[in-house]
mmCIF file of C-alpha atoms in Angstrom:
data_model
loop_
_atom_site.group_PDB
_atom_site.id
_atom_site.type_symbol
_atom_site.label_atom_id
_atom_site.label_comp_id
_atom_site.label_asym_id
_atom_site.label_seq_id
_atom_site.Cartn_x
_atom_site.Cartn_y
_atom_site.Cartn_z
ATOM 1 C CA MET A 282 40.068 19.567 9.849
ATOM 2 C CA LYS A 283 38.748 22.592 8.011
ATOM 3 C CA TYR A 284 35.709 20.534 6.874
ATOM 4 C CA ARG A 285 34.860 19.615 10.495
ATOM 5 C CA SER A 286 35.111 23.216 11.638
ATOM 6 C CA THR A 287 32.815 24.331 8.832
ATOM 7 C CA ASN A 288 30.272 21.635 9.722
ATOM 8 C CA ARG A 289 30.350 22.592 13.402
ATOM 9 C CA LEU A 290 29.929 26.266 12.560
ATOM 10 C CA LEU A 291 27.027 25.509 10.219
ATOM 11 C CA PHE A 292 25.411 23.263 12.831
ATOM 12 C CA GLY A 293 25.747 26.057 15.412
ATOM 13 C CA PHE A 294 24.035 28.541 13.087
ATOM 14 C CA VAL A 295 21.176 26.097 12.500
ATOM 15 C CA LEU A 296 20.711 25.598 16.249
ATOM 16 C CA ILE A 297 20.695 29.347 16.889
ATOM 17 C CA ALA A 298 18.188 29.945 14.055
ATOM 18 C CA ALA A 299 15.913 27.182 15.405
ATOM 19 C CA PHE A 300 16.081 28.663 18.909
ATOM 20 C CA ILE A 301 15.244 32.159 17.624
ATOM 21 C CA ALA A 302 12.321 30.786 15.609
ATOM 22 C CA ALA A 303 10.986 28.897 18.651
ATOM 23 C CA VAL A 304 11.246 31.976 20.876
ATOM 24 C CA ALA A 305 9.501 34.101 18.237
ATOM 25 C CA MET A 306 6.628 31.628 17.988
ATOM 26 C CA MET A 307 6.186 31.400 21.753
ATOM 27 C CA SER A 308 6.328 35.132 22.317
ATOM 28 C CA GLY A 309 3.692 35.917 19.664
ATOM 29 C CA ASP A 310 0.398 37.402 20.824
ATOM 30 C CA GLY A 311 -1.594 34.602 19.215
ATOM 31 C CA SER A 312 -3.373 36.935 16.811
ATOM 32 C CA ALA A 313 -2.798 34.486 13.986
ATOM 33 C CA GLN A 314 -4.813 31.816 15.763
ATOM 34 C CA ALA A 315 -8.315 31.254 14.509
ATOM 35 C CA GLU A 316 -11.144 32.249 16.805
ATOM 36 C CA PHE A 317 -14.290 30.142 16.787
ATOM 37 C CA PRO A 318 -17.648 31.126 18.213
ATOM 38 C CA GLU A 319 -18.398 29.396 21.518
ATOM 39 C CA GLU A 320 -21.177 27.377 19.912
ATOM 40 C CA PHE A 321 -18.548 25.353 18.038
ATOM 41 C CA LEU A 322 -16.348 24.612 21.045
ATOM 42 C CA PHE A 323 -18.405 21.689 22.379
ATOM 43 C CA GLU A 324 -18.807 18.512 20.395
ATOM 44 C CA GLU A 325 -22.489 17.990 21.222
ATOM 45 C CA GLU A 326 -23.328 21.385 19.760
ATOM 46 C CA MET A 327 -21.397 20.877 16.512
ATOM 47 C CA PRO A 328 -23.560 20.787 13.420
ATOM 48 C CA ALA A 329 -23.998 17.324 11.896
ATOM 49 C CA PRO A 330 -21.591 16.516 9.065
ATOM 50 C CA ILE A 331 -23.026 16.726 5.611
ATOM 51 C CA GLU A 332 -23.498 13.260 4.183
ATOM 52 C CA GLU A 333 -22.164 12.847 0.699
ATOM 53 C CA GLU A 334 -24.648 11.375 -1.694
ATOM 54 C CA GLU A 335 -23.685 8.899 -4.357
ATOM 55 C CA PRO A 336 -23.262 10.945 -7.515
ATOM 56 C CA VAL A 337 -26.076 10.437 -9.955
ATOM 57 C CA MET A 338 -24.641 9.087 -13.158
ATOM 58 C CA ALA A 339 -25.898 10.589 -16.378
ATOM 59 C CA PRO A 340 -27.467 8.057 -18.753
ATOM 60 C CA ASP A 341 -24.764 8.650 -21.366
ATOM 61 C CA ALA A 342 -21.892 8.477 -18.832
ATOM 62 C CA LEU A 343 -19.085 5.989 -19.293
ATOM 63 C CA HIS A 344 -18.568 3.802 -16.225
ATOM 64 C CA VAL A 345 -14.886 2.930 -15.685
ATOM 65 C CA GLY A 346 -13.822 0.384 -13.095
ATOM 66 C CA THR A 347 -10.402 0.559 -11.480
ATOM 67 C CA TYR A 348 -8.558 -2.025 -9.431
ATOM 68 C CA ASP A 349 -5.365 -2.088 -7.403
ATOM 69 C CA PRO A 350 -3.205 -4.958 -8.710
ATOM 70 C CA ASP A 351 -1.011 -4.943 -5.595
ATOM 71 C CA ALA A 352 -3.975 -5.225 -3.222
ATOM 72 C CA ALA A 353 -5.544 -7.933 -5.383
ATOM 73 C CA PHE A 354 -2.281 -9.898 -5.537
ATOM 74 C CA GLN A 355 -1.871 -9.715 -1.746
ATOM 75 C CA ARG A 356 -5.161 -11.589 -1.375
ATOM 76 C CA HIS A 357 -4.523 -14.077 -4.216
ATOM 77 C CA PRO A 358 -3.481 -17.665 -3.407
ATOM 78 C CA ALA A 359 -0.355 -17.277 -5.565
ATOM 79 C CA GLN A 360 0.918 -14.766 -2.998
ATOM 80 C CA GLN A 361 1.176 -17.530 -0.411
ATOM 81 C CA ALA A 362 3.091 -19.722 -2.841
ATOM 82 C CA LEU A 363 5.435 -16.844 -3.616
ATOM 83 C CA GLU A 364 6.082 -16.240 0.097
ATOM 84 C CA MET A 365 6.914 -19.909 0.583
ATOM 85 C CA ALA A 366 9.283 -19.804 -2.419
ATOM 86 C CA LEU A 367 10.939 -16.686 -0.981
ATOM 87 C CA ARG A 368 11.497 -18.297 2.429
ATOM 88 C CA THR A 369 12.940 -21.399 0.791
ATOM 89 C CA ALA A 370 15.177 -19.323 -1.478
ATOM 90 C CA GLN A 371 16.457 -17.263 1.453
ATOM 91 C CA THR A 372 17.346 -20.400 3.422
ATOM 92 C CA GLU A 373 19.071 -22.037 0.470
ATOM 93 C CA MET A 374 20.855 -18.800 -0.422
ATOM 94 C CA GLN A 375 22.258 -18.497 3.108
ATOM 95 C CA ARG A 376 23.491 -22.076 2.984
ATOM 96 C CA ALA A 377 25.104 -21.528 -0.440
ATOM 97 C CA GLN A 378 26.749 -18.298 0.759
ATOM 98 C CA GLN A 379 28.166 -20.001 3.836
ATOM 99 C CA GLU A 380 29.587 -22.735 1.618
ATOM 100 C CA GLY A 381 30.840 -20.149 -0.896
ATOM 101 C CA ASP A 382 29.074 -21.995 -3.717
ATOM 102 C CA GLN A 383 28.467 -19.370 -6.421
ATOM 103 C CA MET A 384 26.847 -21.891 -8.759
ATOM 104 C CA ALA A 385 24.285 -22.902 -6.129
ATOM 105 C CA MET A 386 23.556 -19.214 -5.390
ATOM 106 C CA GLN A 387 22.821 -18.562 -9.063
ATOM 107 C CA GLN A 388 20.652 -21.671 -9.227
ATOM 108 C CA VAL A 389 18.632 -20.571 -6.162
ATOM 109 C CA GLN A 390 18.143 -17.133 -7.678
ATOM 110 C CA GLN A 391 16.959 -18.621 -10.975
ATOM 111 C CA GLN A 392 14.551 -20.956 -9.193
ATOM 112 C CA TYR A 393 13.073 -18.085 -7.194
ATOM 113 C CA GLU A 394 12.689 -15.920 -10.298
ATOM 114 C CA HIS A 395 10.916 -18.814 -12.009
ATOM 115 C CA SER A 396 8.569 -19.222 -9.009
ATOM 116 C CA ALA A 397 7.865 -15.479 -8.967
ATOM 117 C CA ASN A 398 7.097 -15.452 -12.686
ATOM 118 C CA MET A 399 4.770 -18.442 -12.297
ATOM 119 C CA ALA A 400 2.905 -16.763 -9.407
ATOM 120 C CA ILE A 401 2.489 -13.565 -11.409
ATOM 121 C CA GLN A 402 1.298 -15.509 -14.470
ATOM 122 C CA GLU A 403 -1.216 -17.437 -12.360
ATOM 123 C CA PHE A 404 -2.507 -14.186 -10.868
ATOM 124 C CA GLN A 405 -2.786 -12.532 -14.282
ATOM 125 C CA GLN A 406 -4.616 -15.548 -15.708
ATOM 126 C CA ASP A 407 -7.110 -15.427 -12.849
ATOM 127 C CA VAL A 408 -7.620 -11.682 -13.346
ATOM 128 C CA ASP A 409 -8.189 -12.218 -17.072
ATOM 129 C CA ARG A 410 -10.606 -15.065 -16.335
ATOM 130 C CA VAL A 411 -12.841 -13.246 -13.801
ATOM 131 C CA LEU A 412 -12.594 -9.660 -15.047
ATOM 132 C CA PRO A 413 -15.351 -9.856 -17.696
ATOM 133 C CA GLU A 414 -17.808 -11.263 -15.151
ATOM 134 C CA VAL A 415 -16.845 -8.699 -12.500
ATOM 135 C CA ALA A 416 -17.153 -5.867 -15.022
ATOM 136 C CA GLU A 417 -20.610 -7.049 -16.017
ATOM 137 C CA ASP A 418 -21.725 -7.496 -12.392
ATOM 138 C CA THR A 419 -20.519 -4.013 -11.420
ATOM 139 C CA GLY A 420 -21.790 -2.341 -14.572
ATOM 140 C CA VAL A 421 -18.435 -1.044 -15.774
ATOM 141 C CA LYS A 422 -17.625 -0.796 -19.453
ATOM 142 C CA VAL A 423 -13.880 -0.212 -19.137
ATOM 143 C CA VAL A 424 -11.405 -1.517 -16.534
ATOM 144 C CA ALA A 425 -8.075 0.141 -15.786
ATOM 145 C CA THR A 426 -5.518 0.036 -13.006
ATOM 146 C CA ASP A 427 -5.305 3.817 -12.811
ATOM 147 C CA VAL A 428 -7.317 6.751 -14.121
ATOM 148 C CA VAL A 429 -5.571 10.114 -13.975
ATOM 149 C CA TYR A 430 -8.291 12.236 -15.567
ATOM 150 C CA THR A 431 -11.983 11.934 -16.274
ATOM 151 C CA ALA A 432 -14.348 14.174 -18.165
ATOM 152 C CA ASP A 433 -17.705 15.109 -16.674
ATOM 153 C CA ASN A 434 -19.479 12.234 -18.418
ATOM 154 C CA VAL A 435 -17.129 9.552 -16.999
ATOM 155 C CA HIS A 436 -17.822 7.796 -13.691
ATOM 156 C CA THR A 437 -15.131 5.714 -11.948
ATOM 157 C CA SER A 438 -15.445 3.142 -9.190
ATOM 158 C CA ASP A 439 -13.018 0.786 -7.463
ATOM 159 C CA ILE A 440 -13.821 -2.853 -8.224
ATOM 160 C CA THR A 441 -10.859 -4.351 -6.314
ATOM 161 C CA PRO A 442 -13.023 -6.005 -3.615
ATOM 162 C CA GLU A 443 -15.278 -7.632 -6.208
ATOM 163 C CA LEU A 444 -12.241 -8.812 -8.178
ATOM 164 C CA ILE A 445 -10.658 -10.355 -5.077
ATOM 165 C CA GLU A 446 -13.919 -12.075 -4.167
ATOM 166 C CA ALA A 447 -14.294 -13.513 -7.666
ATOM 167 C CA MET A 448 -10.708 -14.822 -7.717
ATOM 168 C CA THR A 449 -10.912 -16.433 -4.273
ATOM 169 C CA ASP A 450 -14.478 -17.742 -4.593
ATOM 170 C CA GLY A 451 -14.627 -21.516 -4.282
ATOM 171 C CA LEU A 452 -11.258 -21.965 -2.608
ATOM 172 C CA GLU A 453 -11.185 -24.685 0.029
ATOM 173 C CA GLU A 454 -9.516 -22.453 2.580
ATOM 174 C CA PRO A 455 -10.022 -18.719 2.873
ATOM 175 C CA PHE A 456 -6.903 -16.617 2.495
ATOM 176 C CA GLU A 457 -5.280 -15.830 5.820
ATOM 177 C CA GLU A 458 -2.856 -13.023 6.433
ATOM 178 C CA PRO A 459 0.580 -14.353 7.408
ATOM 179 C CA ALA A 460 0.972 -14.474 11.176
ATOM 180 C CA MET A 461 3.472 -12.156 12.766
ATOM 181 C CA PRO A 462 6.350 -14.008 14.421
ATOM 182 C CA ASP A 463 6.167 -14.226 18.203
ATOM 183 C CA PHE A 464 9.502 -13.026 19.540
ATOM 184 C CA PRO A 465 10.433 -13.670 23.148
ATOM 185 C CA GLY A 466 10.865 -10.642 25.320
ATOM 186 C CA PRO A 467 8.858 -8.136 27.292
ATOM 187 C CA GLN A 468 5.256 -7.714 26.250
ATOM 188 C CA TYR A 469 4.000 -4.133 26.160
#
């Protein structure tokens, strides 16, 4: 009972403080607002944005390529196989739970873990296979998943798109994003 009263009192203080802060903000004279010259108020009169130029790389600079393993895996064919294994495992797990079969539940979990490991191994093998060619084509000397610091003589670039293209090149069917389920109900 005492705990509820304390919570209600604290909640009341928070509401009062929020109300006071809102009133103070609305009653201000607006002197803290930035004032822009009229020439900047209309979009057609705004100065053109400065285009960033590609940095010129010094001849002795080290070119490091980075890639996003998650983004690359999402576009890899093994991702589709893993999704299918997950759907199958979920269905079988529900059935085993309804039957109360602990042994079957463990077996489903082990099978899914095996499928996940196989998909990851297949992805990693494909990355290892195409990475030297992609590095050569993009002119990078070092490839990393993340670079947290670079000196002035180090240039980094994202090679994820080139890596994805190299891994999916020659597939019979292009990778398609999974379709969203169509649920009945009102359409907005």
